[in-house]
mmCIF file of C-alpha atoms and ligand atoms in Angstrom:
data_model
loop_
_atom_site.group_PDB
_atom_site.id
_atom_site.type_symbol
_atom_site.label_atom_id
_atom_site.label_comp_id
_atom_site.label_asym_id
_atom_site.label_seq_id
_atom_site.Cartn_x
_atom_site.Cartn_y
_atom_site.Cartn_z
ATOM 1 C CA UNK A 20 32.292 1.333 5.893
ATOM 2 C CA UNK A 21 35.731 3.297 4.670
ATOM 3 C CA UNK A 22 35.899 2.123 1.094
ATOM 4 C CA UNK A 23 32.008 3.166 0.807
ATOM 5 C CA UNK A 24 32.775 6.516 2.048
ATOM 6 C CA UNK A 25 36.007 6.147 -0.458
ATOM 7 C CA UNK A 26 33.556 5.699 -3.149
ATOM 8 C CA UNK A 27 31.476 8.919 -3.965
ATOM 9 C CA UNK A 28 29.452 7.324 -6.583
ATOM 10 C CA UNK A 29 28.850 4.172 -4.558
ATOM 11 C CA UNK A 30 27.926 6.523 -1.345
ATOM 12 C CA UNK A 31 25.630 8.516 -3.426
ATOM 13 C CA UNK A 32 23.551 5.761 -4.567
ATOM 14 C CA UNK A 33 23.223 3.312 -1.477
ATOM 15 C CA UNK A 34 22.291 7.176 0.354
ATOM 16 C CA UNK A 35 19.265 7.918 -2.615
ATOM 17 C CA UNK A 36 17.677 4.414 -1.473
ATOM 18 C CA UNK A 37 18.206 5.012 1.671
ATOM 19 C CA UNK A 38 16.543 8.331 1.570
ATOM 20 C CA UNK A 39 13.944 7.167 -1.193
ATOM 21 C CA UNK A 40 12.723 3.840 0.227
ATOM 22 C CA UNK A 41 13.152 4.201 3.329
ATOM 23 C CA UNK A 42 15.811 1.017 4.024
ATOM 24 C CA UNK A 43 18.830 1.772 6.051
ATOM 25 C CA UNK A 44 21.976 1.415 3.699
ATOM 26 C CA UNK A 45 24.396 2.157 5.715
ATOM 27 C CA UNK A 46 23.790 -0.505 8.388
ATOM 28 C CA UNK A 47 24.132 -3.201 5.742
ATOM 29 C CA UNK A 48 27.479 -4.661 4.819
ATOM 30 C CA UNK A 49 29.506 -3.181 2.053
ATOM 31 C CA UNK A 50 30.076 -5.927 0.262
ATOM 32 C CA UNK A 51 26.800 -7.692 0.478
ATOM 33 C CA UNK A 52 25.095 -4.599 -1.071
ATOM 34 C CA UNK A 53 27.694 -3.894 -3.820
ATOM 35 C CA UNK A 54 27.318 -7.857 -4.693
ATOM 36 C CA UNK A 55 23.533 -7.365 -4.825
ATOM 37 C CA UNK A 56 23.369 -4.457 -6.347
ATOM 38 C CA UNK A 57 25.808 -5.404 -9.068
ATOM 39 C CA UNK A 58 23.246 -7.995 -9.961
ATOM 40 C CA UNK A 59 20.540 -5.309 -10.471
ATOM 41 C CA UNK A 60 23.130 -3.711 -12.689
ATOM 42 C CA UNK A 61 24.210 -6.746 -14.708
ATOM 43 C CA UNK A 62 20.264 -7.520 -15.456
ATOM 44 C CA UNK A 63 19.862 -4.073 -16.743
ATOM 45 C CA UNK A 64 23.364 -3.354 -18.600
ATOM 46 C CA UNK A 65 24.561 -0.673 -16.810
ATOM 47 C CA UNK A 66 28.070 0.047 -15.772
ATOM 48 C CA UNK A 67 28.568 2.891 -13.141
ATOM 49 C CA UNK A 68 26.404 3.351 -10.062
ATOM 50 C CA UNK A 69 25.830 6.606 -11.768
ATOM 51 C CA UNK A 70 23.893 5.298 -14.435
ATOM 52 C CA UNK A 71 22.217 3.019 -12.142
ATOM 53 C CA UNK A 72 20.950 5.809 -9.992
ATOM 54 C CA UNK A 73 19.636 7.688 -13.361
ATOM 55 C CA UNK A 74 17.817 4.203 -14.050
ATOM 56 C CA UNK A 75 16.414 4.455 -10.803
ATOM 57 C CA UNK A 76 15.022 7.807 -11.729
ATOM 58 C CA UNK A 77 13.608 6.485 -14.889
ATOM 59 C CA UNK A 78 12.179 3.159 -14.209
ATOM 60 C CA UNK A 79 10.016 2.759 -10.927
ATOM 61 C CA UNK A 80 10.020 -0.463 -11.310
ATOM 62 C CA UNK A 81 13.643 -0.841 -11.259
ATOM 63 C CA UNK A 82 13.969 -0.123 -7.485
ATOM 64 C CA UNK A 83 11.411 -2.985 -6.790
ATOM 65 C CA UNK A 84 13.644 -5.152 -8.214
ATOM 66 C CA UNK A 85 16.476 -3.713 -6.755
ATOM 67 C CA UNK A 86 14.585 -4.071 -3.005
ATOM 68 C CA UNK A 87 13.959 -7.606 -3.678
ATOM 69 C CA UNK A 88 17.501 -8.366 -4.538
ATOM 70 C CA UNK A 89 18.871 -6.564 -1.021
ATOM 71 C CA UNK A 90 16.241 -8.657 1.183
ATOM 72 C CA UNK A 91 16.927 -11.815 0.358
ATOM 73 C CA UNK A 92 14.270 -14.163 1.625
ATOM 74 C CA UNK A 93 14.978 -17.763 1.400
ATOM 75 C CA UNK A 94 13.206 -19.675 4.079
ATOM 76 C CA UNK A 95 11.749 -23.096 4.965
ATOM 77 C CA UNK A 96 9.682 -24.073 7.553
ATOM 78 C CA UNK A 97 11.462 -25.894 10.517
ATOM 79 C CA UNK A 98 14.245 -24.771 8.818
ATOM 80 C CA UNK A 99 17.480 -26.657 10.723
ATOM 81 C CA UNK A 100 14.691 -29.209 11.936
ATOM 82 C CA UNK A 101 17.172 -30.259 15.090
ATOM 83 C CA UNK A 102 17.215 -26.846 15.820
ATOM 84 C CA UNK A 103 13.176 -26.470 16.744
ATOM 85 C CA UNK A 104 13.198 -29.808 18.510
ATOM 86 C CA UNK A 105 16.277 -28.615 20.748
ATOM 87 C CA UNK A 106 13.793 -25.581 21.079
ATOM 88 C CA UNK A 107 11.014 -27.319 21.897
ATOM 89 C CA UNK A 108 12.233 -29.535 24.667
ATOM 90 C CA UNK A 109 13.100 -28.400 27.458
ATOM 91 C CA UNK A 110 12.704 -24.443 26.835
ATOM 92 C CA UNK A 111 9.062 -24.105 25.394
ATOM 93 C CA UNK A 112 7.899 -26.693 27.064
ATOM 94 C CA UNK A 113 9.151 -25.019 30.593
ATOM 95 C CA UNK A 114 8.034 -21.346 28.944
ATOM 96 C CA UNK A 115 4.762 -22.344 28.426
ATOM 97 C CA UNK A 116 4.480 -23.731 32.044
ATOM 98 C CA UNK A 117 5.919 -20.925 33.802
ATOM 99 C CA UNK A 118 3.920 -18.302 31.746
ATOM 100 C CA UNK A 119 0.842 -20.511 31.750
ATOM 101 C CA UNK A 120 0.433 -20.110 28.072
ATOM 102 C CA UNK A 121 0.829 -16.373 28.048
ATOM 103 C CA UNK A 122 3.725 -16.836 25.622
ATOM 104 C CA UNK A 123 4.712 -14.111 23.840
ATOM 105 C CA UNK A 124 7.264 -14.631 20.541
ATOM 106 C CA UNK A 125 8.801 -12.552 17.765
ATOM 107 C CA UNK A 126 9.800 -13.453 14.926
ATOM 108 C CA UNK A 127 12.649 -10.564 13.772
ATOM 109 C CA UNK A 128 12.597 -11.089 9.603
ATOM 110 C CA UNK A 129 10.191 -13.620 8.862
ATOM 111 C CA UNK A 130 10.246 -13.384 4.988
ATOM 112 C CA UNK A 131 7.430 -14.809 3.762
ATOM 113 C CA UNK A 132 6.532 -16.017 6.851
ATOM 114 C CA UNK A 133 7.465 -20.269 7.263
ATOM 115 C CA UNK A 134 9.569 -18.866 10.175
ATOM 116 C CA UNK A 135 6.592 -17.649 12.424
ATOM 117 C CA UNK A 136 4.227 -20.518 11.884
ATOM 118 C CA UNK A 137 6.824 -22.677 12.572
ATOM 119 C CA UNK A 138 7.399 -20.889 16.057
ATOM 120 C CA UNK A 139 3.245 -20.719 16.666
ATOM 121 C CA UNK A 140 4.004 -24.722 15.265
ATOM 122 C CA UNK A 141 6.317 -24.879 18.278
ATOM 123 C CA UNK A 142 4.389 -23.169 21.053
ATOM 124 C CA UNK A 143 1.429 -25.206 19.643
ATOM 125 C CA UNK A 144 3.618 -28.543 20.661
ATOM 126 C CA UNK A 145 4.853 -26.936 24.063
ATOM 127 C CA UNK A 146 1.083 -26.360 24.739
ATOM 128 C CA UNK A 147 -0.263 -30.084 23.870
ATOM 129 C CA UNK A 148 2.960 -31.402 25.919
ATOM 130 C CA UNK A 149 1.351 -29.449 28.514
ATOM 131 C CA UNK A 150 -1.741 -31.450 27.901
ATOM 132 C CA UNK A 151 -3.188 -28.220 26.555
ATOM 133 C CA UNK A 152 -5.604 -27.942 23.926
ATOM 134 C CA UNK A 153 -6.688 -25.061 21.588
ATOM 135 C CA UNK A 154 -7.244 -22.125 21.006
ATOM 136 C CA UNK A 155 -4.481 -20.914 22.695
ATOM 137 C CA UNK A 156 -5.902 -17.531 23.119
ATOM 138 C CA UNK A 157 -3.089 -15.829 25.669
ATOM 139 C CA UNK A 158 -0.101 -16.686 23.059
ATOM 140 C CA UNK A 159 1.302 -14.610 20.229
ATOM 141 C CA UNK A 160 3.605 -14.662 17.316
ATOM 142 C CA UNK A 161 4.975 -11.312 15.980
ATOM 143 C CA UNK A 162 6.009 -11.650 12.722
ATOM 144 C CA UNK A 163 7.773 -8.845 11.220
ATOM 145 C CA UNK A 164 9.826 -8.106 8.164
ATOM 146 C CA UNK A 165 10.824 -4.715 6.384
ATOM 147 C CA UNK A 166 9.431 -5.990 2.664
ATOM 148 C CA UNK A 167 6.236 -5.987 2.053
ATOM 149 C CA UNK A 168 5.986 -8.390 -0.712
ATOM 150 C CA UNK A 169 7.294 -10.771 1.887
ATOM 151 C CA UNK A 170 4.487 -9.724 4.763
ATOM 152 C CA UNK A 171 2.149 -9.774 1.721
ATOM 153 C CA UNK A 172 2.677 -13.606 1.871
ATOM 154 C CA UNK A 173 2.955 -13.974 5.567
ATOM 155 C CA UNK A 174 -0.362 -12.731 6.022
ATOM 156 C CA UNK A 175 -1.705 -14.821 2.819
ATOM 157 C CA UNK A 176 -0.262 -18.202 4.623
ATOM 158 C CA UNK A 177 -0.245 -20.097 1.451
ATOM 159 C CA UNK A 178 2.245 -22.434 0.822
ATOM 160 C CA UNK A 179 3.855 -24.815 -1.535
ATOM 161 C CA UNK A 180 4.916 -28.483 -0.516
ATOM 162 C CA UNK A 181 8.837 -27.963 -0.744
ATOM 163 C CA UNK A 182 8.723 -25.571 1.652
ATOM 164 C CA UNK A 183 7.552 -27.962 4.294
ATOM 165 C CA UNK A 184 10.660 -30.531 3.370
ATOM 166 C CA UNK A 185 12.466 -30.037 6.691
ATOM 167 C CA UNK A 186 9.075 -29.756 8.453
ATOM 168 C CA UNK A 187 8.282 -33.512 10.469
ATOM 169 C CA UNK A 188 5.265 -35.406 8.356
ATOM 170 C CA UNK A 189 2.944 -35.549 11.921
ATOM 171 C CA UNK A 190 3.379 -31.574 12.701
ATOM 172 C CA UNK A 191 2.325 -31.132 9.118
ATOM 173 C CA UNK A 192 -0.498 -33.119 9.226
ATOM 174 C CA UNK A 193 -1.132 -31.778 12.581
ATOM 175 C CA UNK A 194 -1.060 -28.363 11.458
ATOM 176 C CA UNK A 195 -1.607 -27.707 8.098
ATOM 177 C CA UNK A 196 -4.471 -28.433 5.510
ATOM 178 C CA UNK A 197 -4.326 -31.587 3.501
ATOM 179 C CA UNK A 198 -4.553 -29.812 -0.193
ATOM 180 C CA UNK A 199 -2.191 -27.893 -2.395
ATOM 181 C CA UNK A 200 -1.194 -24.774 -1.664
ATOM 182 C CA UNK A 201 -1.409 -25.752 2.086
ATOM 183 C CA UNK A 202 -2.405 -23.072 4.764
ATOM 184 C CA UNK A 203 -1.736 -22.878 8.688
ATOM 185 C CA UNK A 204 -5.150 -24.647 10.573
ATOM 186 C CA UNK A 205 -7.276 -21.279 12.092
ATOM 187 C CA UNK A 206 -5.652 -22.349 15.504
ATOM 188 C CA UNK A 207 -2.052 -22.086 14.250
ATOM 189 C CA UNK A 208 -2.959 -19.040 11.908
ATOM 190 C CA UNK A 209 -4.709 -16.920 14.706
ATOM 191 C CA UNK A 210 -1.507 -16.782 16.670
ATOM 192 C CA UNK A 211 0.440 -15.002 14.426
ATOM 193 C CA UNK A 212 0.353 -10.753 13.715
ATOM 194 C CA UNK A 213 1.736 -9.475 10.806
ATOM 195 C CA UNK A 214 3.638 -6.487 11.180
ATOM 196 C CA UNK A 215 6.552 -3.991 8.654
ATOM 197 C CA UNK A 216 9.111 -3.653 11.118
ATOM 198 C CA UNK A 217 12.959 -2.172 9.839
ATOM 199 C CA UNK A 218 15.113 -4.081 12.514
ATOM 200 C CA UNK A 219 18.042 -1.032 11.791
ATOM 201 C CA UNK A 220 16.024 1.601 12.518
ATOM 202 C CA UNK A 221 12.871 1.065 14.760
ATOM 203 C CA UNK A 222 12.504 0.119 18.067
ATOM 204 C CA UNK A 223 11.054 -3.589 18.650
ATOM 205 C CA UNK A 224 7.332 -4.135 18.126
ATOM 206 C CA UNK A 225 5.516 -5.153 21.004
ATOM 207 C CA UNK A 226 8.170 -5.856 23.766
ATOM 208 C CA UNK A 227 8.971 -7.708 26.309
ATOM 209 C CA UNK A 228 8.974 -11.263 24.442
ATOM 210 C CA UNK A 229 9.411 -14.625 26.229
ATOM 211 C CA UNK A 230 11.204 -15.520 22.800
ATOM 212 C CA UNK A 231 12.678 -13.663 19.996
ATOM 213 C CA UNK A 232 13.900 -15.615 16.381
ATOM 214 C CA UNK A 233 16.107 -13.333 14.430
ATOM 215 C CA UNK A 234 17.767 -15.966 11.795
ATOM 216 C CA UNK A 235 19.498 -15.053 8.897
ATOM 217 C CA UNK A 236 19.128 -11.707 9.196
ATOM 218 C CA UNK A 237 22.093 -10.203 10.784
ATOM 219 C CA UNK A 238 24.379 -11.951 8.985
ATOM 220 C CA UNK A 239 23.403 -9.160 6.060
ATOM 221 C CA UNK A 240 24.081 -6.160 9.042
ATOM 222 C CA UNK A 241 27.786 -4.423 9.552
ATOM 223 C CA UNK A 242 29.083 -5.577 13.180
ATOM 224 C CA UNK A 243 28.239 -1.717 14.821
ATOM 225 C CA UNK A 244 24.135 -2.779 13.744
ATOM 226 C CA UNK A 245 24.827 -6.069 14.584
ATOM 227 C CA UNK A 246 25.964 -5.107 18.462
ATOM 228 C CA UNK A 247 23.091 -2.727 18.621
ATOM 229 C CA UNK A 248 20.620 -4.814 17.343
ATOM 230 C CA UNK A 249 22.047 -7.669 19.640
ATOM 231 C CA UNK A 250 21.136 -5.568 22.634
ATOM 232 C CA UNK A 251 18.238 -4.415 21.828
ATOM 233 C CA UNK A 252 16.806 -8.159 21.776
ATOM 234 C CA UNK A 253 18.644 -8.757 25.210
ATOM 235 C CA UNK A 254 16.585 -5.842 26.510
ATOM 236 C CA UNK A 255 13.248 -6.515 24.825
ATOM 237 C CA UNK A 256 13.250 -10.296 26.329
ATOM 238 C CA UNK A 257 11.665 -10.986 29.342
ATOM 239 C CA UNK A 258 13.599 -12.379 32.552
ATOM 240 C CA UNK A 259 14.175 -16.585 31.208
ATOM 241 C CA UNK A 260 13.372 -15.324 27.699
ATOM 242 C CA UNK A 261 15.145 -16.949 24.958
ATOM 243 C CA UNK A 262 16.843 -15.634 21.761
ATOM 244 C CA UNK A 263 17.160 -18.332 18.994
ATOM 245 C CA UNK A 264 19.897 -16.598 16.143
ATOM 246 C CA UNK A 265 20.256 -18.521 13.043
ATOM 247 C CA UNK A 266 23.337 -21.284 12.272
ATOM 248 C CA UNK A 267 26.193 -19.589 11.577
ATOM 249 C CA UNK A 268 24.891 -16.244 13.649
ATOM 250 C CA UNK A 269 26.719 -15.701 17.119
ATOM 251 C CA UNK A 270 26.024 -13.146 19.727
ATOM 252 C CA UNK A 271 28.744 -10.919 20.714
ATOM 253 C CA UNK A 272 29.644 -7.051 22.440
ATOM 254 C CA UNK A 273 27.770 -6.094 25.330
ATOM 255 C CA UNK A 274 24.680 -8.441 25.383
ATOM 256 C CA UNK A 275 27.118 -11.151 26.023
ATOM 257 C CA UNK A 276 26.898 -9.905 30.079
ATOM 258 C CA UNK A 277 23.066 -10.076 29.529
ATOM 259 C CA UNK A 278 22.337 -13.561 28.006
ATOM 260 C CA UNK A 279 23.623 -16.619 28.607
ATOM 261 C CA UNK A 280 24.660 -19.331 26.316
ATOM 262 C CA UNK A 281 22.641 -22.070 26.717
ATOM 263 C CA UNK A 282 22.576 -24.025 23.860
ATOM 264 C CA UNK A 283 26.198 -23.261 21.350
ATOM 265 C CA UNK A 284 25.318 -25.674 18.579
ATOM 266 C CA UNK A 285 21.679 -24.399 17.811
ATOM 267 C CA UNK A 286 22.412 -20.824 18.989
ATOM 268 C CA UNK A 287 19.890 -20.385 22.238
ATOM 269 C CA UNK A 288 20.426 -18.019 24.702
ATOM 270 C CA UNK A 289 18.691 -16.789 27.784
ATOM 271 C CA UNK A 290 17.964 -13.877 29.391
ATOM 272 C CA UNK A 291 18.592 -14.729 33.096
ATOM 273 C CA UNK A 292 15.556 -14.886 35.289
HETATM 274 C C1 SAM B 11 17.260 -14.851 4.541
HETATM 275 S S1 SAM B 11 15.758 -14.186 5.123
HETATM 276 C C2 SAM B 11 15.568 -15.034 6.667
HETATM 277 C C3 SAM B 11 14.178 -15.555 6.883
HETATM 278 C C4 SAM B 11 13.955 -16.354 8.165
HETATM 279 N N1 SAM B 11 14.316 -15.581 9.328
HETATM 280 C C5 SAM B 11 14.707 -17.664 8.137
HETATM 281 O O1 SAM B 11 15.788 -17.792 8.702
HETATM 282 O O2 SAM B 11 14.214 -18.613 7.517
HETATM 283 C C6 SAM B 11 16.208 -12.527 5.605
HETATM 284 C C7 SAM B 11 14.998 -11.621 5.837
HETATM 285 O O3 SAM B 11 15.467 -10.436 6.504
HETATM 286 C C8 SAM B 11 14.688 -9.363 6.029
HETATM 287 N N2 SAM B 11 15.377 -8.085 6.315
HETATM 288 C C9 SAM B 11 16.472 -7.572 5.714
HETATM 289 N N3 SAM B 11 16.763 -6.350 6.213
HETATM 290 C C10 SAM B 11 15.812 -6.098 7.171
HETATM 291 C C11 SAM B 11 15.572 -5.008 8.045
HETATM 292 N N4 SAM B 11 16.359 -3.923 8.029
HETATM 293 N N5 SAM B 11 14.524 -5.080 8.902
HETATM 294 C C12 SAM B 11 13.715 -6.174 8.904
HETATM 295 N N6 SAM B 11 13.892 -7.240 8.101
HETATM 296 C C13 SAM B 11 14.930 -7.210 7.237
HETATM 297 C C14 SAM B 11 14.576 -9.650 4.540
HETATM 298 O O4 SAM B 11 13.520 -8.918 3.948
HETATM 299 C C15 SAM B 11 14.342 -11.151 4.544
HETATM 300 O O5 SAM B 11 12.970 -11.462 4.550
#
């Protein structure tokens, strides 16, 4: 980050939210927090991250606004619907056999939380392919996030028809109730745990994990967090666990020599048994 240290005012600001709330600045990309936080300064006039800080001081409110602006949360469920078929078949399917349904998934930034019913969708699927049925008692979704608005919503599991457009018509029948907003069935709901979890600065959850789903996420980190961070799921997955990054996310440094690529167009890689 040279031109942040280059720019005093800029430094001094992105270190008061660190320090203030708690989210770690620095392992966020320059650029994408001096775009989002221009937008925070734009809505409220100001010119100089100077003022902006003094806002900060004045108006509590601001730095909500401001927190919502740095985590972005757009999300769907199925989101990249090829994606959690490719998933599905073989690798669930074969996780959920060899663990006997003891699967245990995390869901690494799960906004408002389509991302980790969809996976409890998709261990739900492995499990009736398995001529299973529920409750699946031995399987668990961490779902974690570092806003709370967003957990606030994961854990309320109400949601609004477009975000199920991606999402195939029989898993949503399958899965969800029939009325507006729609809500995870008990079966599907039970399987997930809601957790705050900052992904630059604490250690994972609950580890090991047969499956981890960071998507979207790192794409927001500088590459030095993005290395770490990329080791640190290689480590907290299981021998045959899988780590599912999002479309345009691609694994690189040192974990490369401890997952393999299995799947290059829908980003799955595996831990070797
Ligand atoms: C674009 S959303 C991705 C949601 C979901 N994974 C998906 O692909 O549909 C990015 C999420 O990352 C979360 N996030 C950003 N920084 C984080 C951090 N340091 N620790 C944990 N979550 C973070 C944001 O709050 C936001 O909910």
């Amino acid at each position: 980050m040279t031109a942040q240290q280059d720019d005093p005012s800029f430094k001094a600001l992105t270190q008061k939210i660190s320090r203030t709330r708690g989210i770690g600045c620095e392992s966020y990309k320059e650029k994408c927090l001096k775009r989002r936080i221009a937008v925070r300064m734009r809505a409220r006039g100001v010119h100089s991250y100077d003022d902006y800080s003094k806002l900060l001081d004045e108006d509590a409110h601001e730095y909500d606004q401001l927190l919502d602006a740095l985590t972005i949360n757009v999300t769907k469920f199925y989101r990249n619907a090829e994606t959690w078929a490719a998933l599905l078949r073989p690798y669930l399917v074969d996780l959920w056999r060899a663990r006997r349904g003891r699967v245990r998934a995390w869901s690494a930034g799960c906004a408002s939380g389509e991302e980790p019913y969809s996976i409890a969708v998709a261990i739900a699927e492995a499990a009736r392919a398995c001529g299973e049925t529920p409750p699946w008692s031995h399987a668990r979704v961490d779902a974690s996030d570092i806003d709370r608005e967003s957990l606030e919503r994961t854990a309320a599991a109400e949601y609004p028809e477009v975000t199920f457009s991606e999402m195939p018509k029989d898993l949503l029948r399958r899965y969800f109730t029939a009325d507006a907003p729609r809500r995870p069935v008990p079966e599907i709901r039970r399987l997930v745990r809601v957790l705050r979890h900052d992904l630059t600065r604490e250690r994972p959850p609950d580890p090991p994990y047969d499956l981890i789903v960071c998507r979207n996420v790192v794409i927001y980190f500088d590459r030095p967090m993005q290395e770490r961070l990329f080791l640190t799921f290689a480590e907290a997955l299981t021998p045959g666990g899988l780590l599912l990054l999002g479309k345009v996310e691609t694994l690189f440094g040192t974990a490369r020599e401890r997952l393999a690529l299995e799947d290059p167009r829908e980003r799955i890689y595996r831990r070797p048994a």
